[in-house]
Tab-separated table of C-alpha atoms in Angstrom:
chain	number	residue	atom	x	y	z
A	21	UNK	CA	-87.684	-12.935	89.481
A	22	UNK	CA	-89.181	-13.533	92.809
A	23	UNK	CA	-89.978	-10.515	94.436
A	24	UNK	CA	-92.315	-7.285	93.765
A	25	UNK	CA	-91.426	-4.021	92.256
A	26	UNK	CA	-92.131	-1.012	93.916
A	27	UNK	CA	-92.881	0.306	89.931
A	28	UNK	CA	-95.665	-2.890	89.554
A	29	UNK	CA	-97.046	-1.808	92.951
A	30	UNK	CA	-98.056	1.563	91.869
A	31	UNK	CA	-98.908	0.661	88.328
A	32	UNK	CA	-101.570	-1.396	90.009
A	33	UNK	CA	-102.346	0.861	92.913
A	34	UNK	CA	-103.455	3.821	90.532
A	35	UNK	CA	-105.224	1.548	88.279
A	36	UNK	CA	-107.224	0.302	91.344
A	37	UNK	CA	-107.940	4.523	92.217
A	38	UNK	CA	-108.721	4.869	88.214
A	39	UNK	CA	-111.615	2.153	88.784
A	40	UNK	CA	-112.384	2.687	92.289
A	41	UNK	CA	-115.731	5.095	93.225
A	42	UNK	CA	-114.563	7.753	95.209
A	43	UNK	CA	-117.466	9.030	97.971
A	44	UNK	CA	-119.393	12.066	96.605
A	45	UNK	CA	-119.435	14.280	100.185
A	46	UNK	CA	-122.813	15.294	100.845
A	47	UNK	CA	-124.012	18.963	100.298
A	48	UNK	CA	-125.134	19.268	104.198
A	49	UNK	CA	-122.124	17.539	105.183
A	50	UNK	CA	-120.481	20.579	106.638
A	51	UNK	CA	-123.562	22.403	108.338
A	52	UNK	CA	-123.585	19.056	110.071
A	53	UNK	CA	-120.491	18.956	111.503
A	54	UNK	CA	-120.822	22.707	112.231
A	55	UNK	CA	-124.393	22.134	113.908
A	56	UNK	CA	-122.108	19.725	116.017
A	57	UNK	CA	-119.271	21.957	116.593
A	58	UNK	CA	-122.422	24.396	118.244
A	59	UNK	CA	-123.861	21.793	120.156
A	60	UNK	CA	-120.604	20.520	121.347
A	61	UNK	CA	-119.531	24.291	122.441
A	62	UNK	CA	-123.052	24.778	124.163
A	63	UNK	CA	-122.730	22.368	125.892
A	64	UNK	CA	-119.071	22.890	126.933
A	65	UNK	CA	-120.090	26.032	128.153
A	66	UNK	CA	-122.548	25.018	129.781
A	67	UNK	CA	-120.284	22.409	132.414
A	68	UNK	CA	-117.567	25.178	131.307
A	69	UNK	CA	-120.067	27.419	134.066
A	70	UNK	CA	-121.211	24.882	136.165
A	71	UNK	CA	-117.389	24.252	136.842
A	72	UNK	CA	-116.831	28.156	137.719
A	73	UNK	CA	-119.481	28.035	140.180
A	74	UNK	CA	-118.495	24.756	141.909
A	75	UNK	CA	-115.072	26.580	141.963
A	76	UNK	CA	-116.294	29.745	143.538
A	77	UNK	CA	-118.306	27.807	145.599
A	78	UNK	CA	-115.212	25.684	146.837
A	79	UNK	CA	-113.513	28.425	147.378
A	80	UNK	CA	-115.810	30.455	149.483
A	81	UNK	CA	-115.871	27.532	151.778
A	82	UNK	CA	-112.682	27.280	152.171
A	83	UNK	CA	-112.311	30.803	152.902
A	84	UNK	CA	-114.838	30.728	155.544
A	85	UNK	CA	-113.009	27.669	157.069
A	86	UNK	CA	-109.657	29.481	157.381
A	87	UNK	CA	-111.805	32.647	158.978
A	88	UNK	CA	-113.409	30.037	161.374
A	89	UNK	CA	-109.991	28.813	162.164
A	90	UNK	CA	-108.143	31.588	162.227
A	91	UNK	CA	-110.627	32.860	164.950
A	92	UNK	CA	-110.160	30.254	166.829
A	93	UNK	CA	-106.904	29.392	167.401
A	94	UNK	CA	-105.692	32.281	169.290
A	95	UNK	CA	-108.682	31.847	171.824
A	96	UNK	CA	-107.298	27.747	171.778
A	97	UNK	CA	-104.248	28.897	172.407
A	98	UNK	CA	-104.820	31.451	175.314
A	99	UNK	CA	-107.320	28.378	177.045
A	100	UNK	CA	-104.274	26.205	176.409
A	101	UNK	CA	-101.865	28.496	178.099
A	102	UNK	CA	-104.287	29.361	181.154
A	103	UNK	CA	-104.242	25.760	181.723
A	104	UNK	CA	-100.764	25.259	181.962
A	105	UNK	CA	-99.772	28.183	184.075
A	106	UNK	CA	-102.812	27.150	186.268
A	107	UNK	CA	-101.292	23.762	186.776
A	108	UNK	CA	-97.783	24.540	187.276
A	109	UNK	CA	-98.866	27.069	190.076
A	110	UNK	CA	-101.166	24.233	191.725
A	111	UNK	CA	-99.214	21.269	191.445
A	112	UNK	CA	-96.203	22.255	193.718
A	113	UNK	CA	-98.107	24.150	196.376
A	114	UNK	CA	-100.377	21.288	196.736
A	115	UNK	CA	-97.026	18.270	196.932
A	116	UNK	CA	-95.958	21.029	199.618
A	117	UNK	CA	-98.996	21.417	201.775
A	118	UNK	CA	-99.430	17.583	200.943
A	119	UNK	CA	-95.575	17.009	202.443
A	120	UNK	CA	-96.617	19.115	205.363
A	121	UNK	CA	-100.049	17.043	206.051
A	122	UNK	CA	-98.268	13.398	206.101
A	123	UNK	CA	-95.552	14.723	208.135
A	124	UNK	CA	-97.901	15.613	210.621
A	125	UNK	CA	-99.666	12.619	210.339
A	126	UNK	CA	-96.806	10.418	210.807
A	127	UNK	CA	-95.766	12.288	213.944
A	128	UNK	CA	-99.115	12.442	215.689
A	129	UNK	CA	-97.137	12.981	219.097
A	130	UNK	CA	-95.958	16.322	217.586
A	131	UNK	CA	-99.250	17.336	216.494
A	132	UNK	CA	-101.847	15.259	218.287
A	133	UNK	CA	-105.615	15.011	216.933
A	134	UNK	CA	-107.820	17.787	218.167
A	135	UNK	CA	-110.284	17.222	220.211
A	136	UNK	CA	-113.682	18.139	218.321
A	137	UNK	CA	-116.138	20.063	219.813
A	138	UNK	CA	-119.555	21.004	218.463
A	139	UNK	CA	-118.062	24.357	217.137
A	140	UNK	CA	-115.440	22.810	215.420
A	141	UNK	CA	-117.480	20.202	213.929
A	142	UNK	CA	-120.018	22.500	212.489
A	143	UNK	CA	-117.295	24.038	211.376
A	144	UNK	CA	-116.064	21.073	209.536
A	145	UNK	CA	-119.125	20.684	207.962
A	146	UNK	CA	-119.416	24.031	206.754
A	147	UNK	CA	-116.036	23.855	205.313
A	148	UNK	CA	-116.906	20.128	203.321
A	149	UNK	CA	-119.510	21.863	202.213
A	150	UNK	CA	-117.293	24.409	200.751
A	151	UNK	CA	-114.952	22.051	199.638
A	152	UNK	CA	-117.740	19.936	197.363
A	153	UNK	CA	-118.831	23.043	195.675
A	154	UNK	CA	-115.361	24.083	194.990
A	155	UNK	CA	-114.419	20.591	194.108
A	156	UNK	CA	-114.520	21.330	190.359
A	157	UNK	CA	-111.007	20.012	189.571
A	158	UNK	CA	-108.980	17.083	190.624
A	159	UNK	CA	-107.076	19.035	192.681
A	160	UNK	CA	-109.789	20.324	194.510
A	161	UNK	CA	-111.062	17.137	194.897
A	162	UNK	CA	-107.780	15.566	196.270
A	163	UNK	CA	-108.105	18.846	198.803
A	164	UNK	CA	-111.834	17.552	199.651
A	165	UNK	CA	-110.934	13.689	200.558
A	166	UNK	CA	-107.739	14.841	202.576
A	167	UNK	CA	-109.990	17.433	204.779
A	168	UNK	CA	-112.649	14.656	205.357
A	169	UNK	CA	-109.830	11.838	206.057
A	170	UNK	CA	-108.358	14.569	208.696
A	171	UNK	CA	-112.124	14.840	210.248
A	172	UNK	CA	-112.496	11.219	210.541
A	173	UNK	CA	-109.172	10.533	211.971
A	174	UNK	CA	-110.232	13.096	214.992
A	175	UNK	CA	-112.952	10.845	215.870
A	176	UNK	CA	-111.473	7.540	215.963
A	177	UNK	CA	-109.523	5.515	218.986
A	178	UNK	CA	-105.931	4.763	218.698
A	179	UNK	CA	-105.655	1.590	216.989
A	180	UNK	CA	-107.632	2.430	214.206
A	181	UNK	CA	-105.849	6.018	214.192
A	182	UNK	CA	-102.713	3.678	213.391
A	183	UNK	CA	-104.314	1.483	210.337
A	184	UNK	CA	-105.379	4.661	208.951
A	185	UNK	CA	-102.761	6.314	208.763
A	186	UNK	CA	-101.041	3.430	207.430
A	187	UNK	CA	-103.247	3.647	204.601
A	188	UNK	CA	-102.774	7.728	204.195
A	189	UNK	CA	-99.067	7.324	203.723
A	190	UNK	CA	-99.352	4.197	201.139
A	191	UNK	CA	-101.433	6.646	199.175
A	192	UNK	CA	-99.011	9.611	199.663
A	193	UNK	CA	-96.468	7.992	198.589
A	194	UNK	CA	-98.747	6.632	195.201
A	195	UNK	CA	-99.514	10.671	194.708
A	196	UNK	CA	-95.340	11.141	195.992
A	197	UNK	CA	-94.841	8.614	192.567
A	198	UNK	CA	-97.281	10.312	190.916
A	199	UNK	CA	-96.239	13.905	191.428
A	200	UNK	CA	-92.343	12.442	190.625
A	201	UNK	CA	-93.189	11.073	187.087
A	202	UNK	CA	-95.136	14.111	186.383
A	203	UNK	CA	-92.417	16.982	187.204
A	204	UNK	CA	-89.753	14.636	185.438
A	205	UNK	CA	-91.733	13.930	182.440
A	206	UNK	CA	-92.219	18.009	181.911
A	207	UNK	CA	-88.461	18.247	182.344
A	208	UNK	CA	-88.037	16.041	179.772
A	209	UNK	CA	-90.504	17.097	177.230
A	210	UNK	CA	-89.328	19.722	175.049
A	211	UNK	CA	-91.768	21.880	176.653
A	212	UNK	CA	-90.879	25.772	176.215
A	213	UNK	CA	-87.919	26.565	179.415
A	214	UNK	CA	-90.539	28.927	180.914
A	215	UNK	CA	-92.821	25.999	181.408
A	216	UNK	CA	-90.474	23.943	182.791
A	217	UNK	CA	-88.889	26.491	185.542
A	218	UNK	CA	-92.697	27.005	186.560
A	219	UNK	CA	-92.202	23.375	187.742
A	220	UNK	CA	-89.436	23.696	190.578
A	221	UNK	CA	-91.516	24.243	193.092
A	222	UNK	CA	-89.090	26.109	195.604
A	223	UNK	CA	-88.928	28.815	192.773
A	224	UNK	CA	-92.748	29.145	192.296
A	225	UNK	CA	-92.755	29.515	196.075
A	226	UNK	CA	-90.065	32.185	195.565
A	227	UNK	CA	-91.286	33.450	193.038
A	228	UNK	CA	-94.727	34.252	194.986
A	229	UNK	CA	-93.071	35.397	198.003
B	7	UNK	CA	-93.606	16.770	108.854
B	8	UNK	CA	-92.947	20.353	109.304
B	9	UNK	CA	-92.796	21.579	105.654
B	10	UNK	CA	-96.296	21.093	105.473
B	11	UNK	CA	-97.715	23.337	107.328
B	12	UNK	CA	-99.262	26.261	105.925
B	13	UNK	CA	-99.037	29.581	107.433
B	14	UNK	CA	-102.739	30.649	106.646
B	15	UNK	CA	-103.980	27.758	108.522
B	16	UNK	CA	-102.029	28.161	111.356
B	17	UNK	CA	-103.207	31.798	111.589
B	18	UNK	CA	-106.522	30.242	111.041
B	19	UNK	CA	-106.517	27.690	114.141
B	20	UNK	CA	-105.071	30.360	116.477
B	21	UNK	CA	-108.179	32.688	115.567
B	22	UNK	CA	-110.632	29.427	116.043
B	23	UNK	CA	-108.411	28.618	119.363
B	24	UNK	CA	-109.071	32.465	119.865
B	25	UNK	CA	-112.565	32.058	119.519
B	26	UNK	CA	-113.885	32.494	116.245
B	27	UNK	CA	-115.121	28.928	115.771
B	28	UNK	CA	-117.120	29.849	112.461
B	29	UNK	CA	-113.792	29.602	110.657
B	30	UNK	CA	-113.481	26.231	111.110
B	31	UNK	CA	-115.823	25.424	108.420
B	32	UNK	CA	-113.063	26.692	106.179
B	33	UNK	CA	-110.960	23.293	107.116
B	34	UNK	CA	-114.279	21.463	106.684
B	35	UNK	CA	-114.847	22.494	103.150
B	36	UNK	CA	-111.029	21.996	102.238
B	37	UNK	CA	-110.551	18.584	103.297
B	38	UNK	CA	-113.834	17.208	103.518
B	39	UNK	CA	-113.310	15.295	100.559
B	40	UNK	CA	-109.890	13.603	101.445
B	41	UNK	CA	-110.968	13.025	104.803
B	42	UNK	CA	-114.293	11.321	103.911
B	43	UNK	CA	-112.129	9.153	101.124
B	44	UNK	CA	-109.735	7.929	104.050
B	45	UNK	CA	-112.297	7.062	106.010
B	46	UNK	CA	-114.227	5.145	103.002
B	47	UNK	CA	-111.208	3.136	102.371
B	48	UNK	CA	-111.072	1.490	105.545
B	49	UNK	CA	-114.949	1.178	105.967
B	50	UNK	CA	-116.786	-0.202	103.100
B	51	UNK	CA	-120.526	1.382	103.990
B	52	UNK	CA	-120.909	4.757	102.461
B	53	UNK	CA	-122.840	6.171	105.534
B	54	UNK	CA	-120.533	4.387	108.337
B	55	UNK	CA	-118.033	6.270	106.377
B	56	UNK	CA	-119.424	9.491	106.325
B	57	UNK	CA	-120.454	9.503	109.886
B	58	UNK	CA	-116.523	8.313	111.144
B	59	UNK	CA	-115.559	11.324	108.704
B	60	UNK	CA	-117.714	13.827	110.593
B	61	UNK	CA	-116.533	12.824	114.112
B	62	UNK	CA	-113.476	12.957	112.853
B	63	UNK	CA	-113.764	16.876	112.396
B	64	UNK	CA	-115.602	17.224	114.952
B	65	UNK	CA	-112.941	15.235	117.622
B	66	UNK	CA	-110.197	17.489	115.949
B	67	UNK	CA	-112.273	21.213	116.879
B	68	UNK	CA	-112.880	19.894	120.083
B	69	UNK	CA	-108.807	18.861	120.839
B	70	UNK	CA	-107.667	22.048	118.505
B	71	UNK	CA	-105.869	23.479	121.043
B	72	UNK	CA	-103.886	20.406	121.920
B	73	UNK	CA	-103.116	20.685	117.887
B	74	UNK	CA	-99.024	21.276	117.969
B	75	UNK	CA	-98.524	22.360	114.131
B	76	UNK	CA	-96.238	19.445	113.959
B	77	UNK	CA	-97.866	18.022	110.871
B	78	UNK	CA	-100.389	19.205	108.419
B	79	UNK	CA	-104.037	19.706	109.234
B	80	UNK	CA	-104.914	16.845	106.651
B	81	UNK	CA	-102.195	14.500	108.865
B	82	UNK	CA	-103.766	15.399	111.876
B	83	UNK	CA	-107.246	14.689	110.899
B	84	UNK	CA	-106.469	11.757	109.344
B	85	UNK	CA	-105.054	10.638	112.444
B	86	UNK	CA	-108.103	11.205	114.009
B	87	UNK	CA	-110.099	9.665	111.651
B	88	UNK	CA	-107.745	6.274	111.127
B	89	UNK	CA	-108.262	5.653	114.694
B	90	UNK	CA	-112.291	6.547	114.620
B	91	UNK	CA	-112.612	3.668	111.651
B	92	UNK	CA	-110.480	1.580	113.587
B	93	UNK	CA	-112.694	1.689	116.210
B	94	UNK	CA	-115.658	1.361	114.060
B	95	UNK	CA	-114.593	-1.650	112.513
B	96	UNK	CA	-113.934	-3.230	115.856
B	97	UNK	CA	-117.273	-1.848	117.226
B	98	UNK	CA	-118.513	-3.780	114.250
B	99	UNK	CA	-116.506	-6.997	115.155
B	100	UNK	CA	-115.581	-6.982	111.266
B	101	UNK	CA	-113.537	-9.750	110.284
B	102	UNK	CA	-110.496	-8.427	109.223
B	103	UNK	CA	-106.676	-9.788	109.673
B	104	UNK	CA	-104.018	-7.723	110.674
B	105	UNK	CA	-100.905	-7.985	109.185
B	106	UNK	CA	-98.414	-8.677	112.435
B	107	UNK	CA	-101.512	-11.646	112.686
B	108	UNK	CA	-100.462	-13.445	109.729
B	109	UNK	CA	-97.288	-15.384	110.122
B	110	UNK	CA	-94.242	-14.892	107.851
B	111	UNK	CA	-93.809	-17.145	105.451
B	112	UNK	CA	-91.379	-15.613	102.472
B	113	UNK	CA	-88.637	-17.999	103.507
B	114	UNK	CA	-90.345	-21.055	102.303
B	115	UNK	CA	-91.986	-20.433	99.541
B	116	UNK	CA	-91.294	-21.874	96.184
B	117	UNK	CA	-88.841	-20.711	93.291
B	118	UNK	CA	-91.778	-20.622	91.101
B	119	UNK	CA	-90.991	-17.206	89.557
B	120	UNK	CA	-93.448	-14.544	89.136
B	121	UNK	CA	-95.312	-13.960	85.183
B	122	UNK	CA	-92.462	-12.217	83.360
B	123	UNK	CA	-95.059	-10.127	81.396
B	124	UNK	CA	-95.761	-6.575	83.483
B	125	UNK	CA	-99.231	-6.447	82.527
B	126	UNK	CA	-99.932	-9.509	83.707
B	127	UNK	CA	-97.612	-9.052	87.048
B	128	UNK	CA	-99.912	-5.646	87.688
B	129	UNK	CA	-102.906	-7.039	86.766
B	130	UNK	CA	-102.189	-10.116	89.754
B	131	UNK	CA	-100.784	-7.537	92.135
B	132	UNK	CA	-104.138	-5.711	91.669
B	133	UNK	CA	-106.180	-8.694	92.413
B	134	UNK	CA	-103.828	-9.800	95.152
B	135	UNK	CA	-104.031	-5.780	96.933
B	136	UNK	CA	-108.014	-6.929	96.979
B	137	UNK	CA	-107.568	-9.831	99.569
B	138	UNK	CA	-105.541	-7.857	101.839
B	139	UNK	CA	-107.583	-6.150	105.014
B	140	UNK	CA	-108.200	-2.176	104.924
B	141	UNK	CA	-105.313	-1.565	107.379
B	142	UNK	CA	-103.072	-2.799	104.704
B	143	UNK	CA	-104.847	-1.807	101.913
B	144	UNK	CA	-104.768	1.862	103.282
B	145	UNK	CA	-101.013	1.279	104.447
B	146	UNK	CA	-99.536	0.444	100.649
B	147	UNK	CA	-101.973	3.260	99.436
B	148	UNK	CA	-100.576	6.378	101.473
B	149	UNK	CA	-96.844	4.674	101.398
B	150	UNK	CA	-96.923	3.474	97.109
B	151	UNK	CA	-99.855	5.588	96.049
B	152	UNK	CA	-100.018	9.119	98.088
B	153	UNK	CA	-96.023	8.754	98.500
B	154	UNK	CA	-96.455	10.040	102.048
B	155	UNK	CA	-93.326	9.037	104.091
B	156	UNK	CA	-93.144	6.778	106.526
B	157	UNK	CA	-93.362	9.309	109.592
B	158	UNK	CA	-96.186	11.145	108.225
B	159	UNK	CA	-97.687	7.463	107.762
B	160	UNK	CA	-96.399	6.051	111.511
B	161	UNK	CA	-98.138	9.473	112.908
B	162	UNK	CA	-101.393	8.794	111.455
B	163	UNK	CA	-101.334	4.960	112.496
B	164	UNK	CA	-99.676	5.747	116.120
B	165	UNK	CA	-96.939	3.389	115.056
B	166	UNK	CA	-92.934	3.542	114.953
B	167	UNK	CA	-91.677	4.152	111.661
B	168	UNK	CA	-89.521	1.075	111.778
B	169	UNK	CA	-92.310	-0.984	113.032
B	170	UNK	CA	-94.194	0.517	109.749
B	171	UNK	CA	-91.449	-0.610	107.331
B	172	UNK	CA	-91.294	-3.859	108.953
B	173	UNK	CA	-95.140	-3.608	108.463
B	174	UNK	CA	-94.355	-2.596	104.446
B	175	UNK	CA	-91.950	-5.715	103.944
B	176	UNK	CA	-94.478	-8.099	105.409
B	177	UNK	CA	-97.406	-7.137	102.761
B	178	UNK	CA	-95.411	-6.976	100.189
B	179	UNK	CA	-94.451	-11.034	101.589
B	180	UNK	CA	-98.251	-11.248	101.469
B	181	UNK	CA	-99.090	-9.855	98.406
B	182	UNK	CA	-95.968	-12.448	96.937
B	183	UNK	CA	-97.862	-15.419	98.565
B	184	UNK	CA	-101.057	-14.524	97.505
B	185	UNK	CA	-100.152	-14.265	93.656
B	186	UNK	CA	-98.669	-17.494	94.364
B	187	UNK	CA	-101.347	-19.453	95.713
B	188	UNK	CA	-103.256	-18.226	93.279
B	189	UNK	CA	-101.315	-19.366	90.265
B	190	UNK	CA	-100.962	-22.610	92.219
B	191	UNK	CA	-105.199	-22.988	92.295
B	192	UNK	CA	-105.567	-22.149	88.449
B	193	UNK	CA	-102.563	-24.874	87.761
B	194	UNK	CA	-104.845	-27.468	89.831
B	195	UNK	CA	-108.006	-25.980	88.107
């Protein structure tokens, strides 16, 4: 025989219980572990409220947040739209009267510099001054530079009439470029349709006729 | 494991779940005594094993609602307090084998056959359950002794019950080579 049997095993295993000293459990064994249990729930309760608060507190936040949002976007919004429409409506008036401008620059014969008088001047100076405190956009400013090239070209002799306006159409045709990308890139865009008519300008010209 | 639970202490954990934590002391009293002998099994000192017991209830109010009536309050507890005194003992750093540590070695030992005489065979086996560590100890005791079965036993441990009969086969290898050596050191003596 050279194994163990299961009926040995347990013959020895209860004689082992018979002798062994089982643990006496101690009177104030279970207060203890109920004075535990207390502790232990106090103190759950305790983070159990702190939790609540940090919760309502979270959540209160959050609340005010969305308000604060929610309040706003809609103002956002109408800025956003203002903008747009505002830029639409500039934009092609001011390639138009910009078209008109080097055209008559170009053909000087057709429309020959004015002769500038002291009236006219003062004039010009009144209106620049105008101009800068108006200037409060780009566009206005683009309006301000092409009034004051205009003043200085009525002032000057031929030859440098010529290299001037040399450099005037160069930077037309930079703003021409310019103007091009811009009206093609909010064709392509997948800007709403509305926005995107508002471009053309021969209808915004119609369309404020 | 299902058979053993009891009605009245399920109704009793819903109303502590519920609220009424005083009943709890009701499980305290019952299996105090079991619980603290588990724990004094696998951890020699009396106080070590009286303080794992405690925590042990104490772990098991404070998870009672993650408590899924698949095995008996006792099992559960146990469970609880099996893996509190194995953290003890490794806390501790108490030098203790475990069995899957101990390599097999059944296949090579000797035809020497065991004493024919069954008091003599239980009175080696009883020396021979001495040198093995508490894990086994406690495993042959709730398996040979408490005849729980082997799934009550795996869900106390946090083992597979095949792993635990392979676990069963390899003590009993140990217990067959320790009997052995034994008789080998009183031939030399």
């Amino acid at each position: 025989m050279n194994e163990i049997k299961d009926r040995d095993l347990c013959e020895a295993l209860r004689r082992r219980e018979e002798k062994r000293r089982h643990p006496q459990v101690p009177t104030d064994f279970c207060n203890d572990i109920m004075h535990k249990i207390g502790e232990e729930r106090s103190h759950v309760s305790h983070h159990q409220k702190i939790r609540i608060a940090a919760i309502a507190l979270a959540a209160a936040a959050s609340l005010a947040l969305f308000f604060l949002f929610a309040w706003q976007k809609p103002e956002q919004e109408k800025n956003i739209t203002e903008v747009k429409i505002a830029k639409t409506i500039i934009l092609p008036k001011e390639t138009k009267r910009l078209e008109k401008k080097t055209s008559q620059l170009i053909n000087p014969r057709q429309s020959p510099p004015k002769r500038v008088t002291q009236k006219t001047s003062h004039q010009h100076i009144h209106q620049s001054t105008i101009d800068v405190q108006m200037a409060e956009s780009p566009i206005d400013s683009l309006q301000y530079y092409i009034d004051k090239i205009e003043r200085e070209l009525a002032h000057v002799d031929e030859s440098l009439y010529i290299e001037r306006m040399n450099q005037v159409i160069q930077a037309d045709d930079r703003l021409q470029r310019i103007v091009n990308q811009f009206i093609l890139n909010r064709i392509t865009s997948d800007e709403k349709p509305q926005t995107v008519l508002s471009t053309n300008p021969q209808k915004q010209e119609d369309n404020e006729e | 494991m299902n058979e053993n639970i009891n009605i009245d202490e399920q109704r009793r954990i819903r109303r502590i779940i519920d609220g009424k934590h005083g009943e709890y002391a009701y499980f305290v009293r019952k299996y105090s005594q079991q619980v603290l002998d588990f724990t004094s099994r696998m951890i020699t000192e009396s106080m070590d094993a009286e303080e794992v017991a405690q925590d042990a209830f104490v772990k098991a109010f404070r998870s009672l609602e993650s408590f899924t009536f698949q095995s008996s309050f006792l099992t559960w507890v146990c469970r609880i307090a099996y893996h509190e005194s194995i953290n003890r003992l490794r806390h501790k750093k108490a030098h203790w084998l475990d069995i899957d540590d101990i390599p097999l070695t059944g296949d090579e030992m000797s035809d020497e056959e065991l004493p024919t005489d069954s008091e003599e065979r239980i009175q080696r086996l009883e020396e021979a359950i001495d040198v093995l560590s508490p894990i086994e100890q406690m495993l042959i005791h709730l398996y040979y002794y408490e005849k729980k079965t082997l799934r009550e036993i795996a869900f106390i441990m946090d083992v597979k019950p095949n792993a635990l009969a392979n676990r069963l086969h390899r003590i009993r290898q140990k217990l067959l080579r320790i009997i052995k050596d034994k008789e080998n050191e009183r031939d030399q003596g």
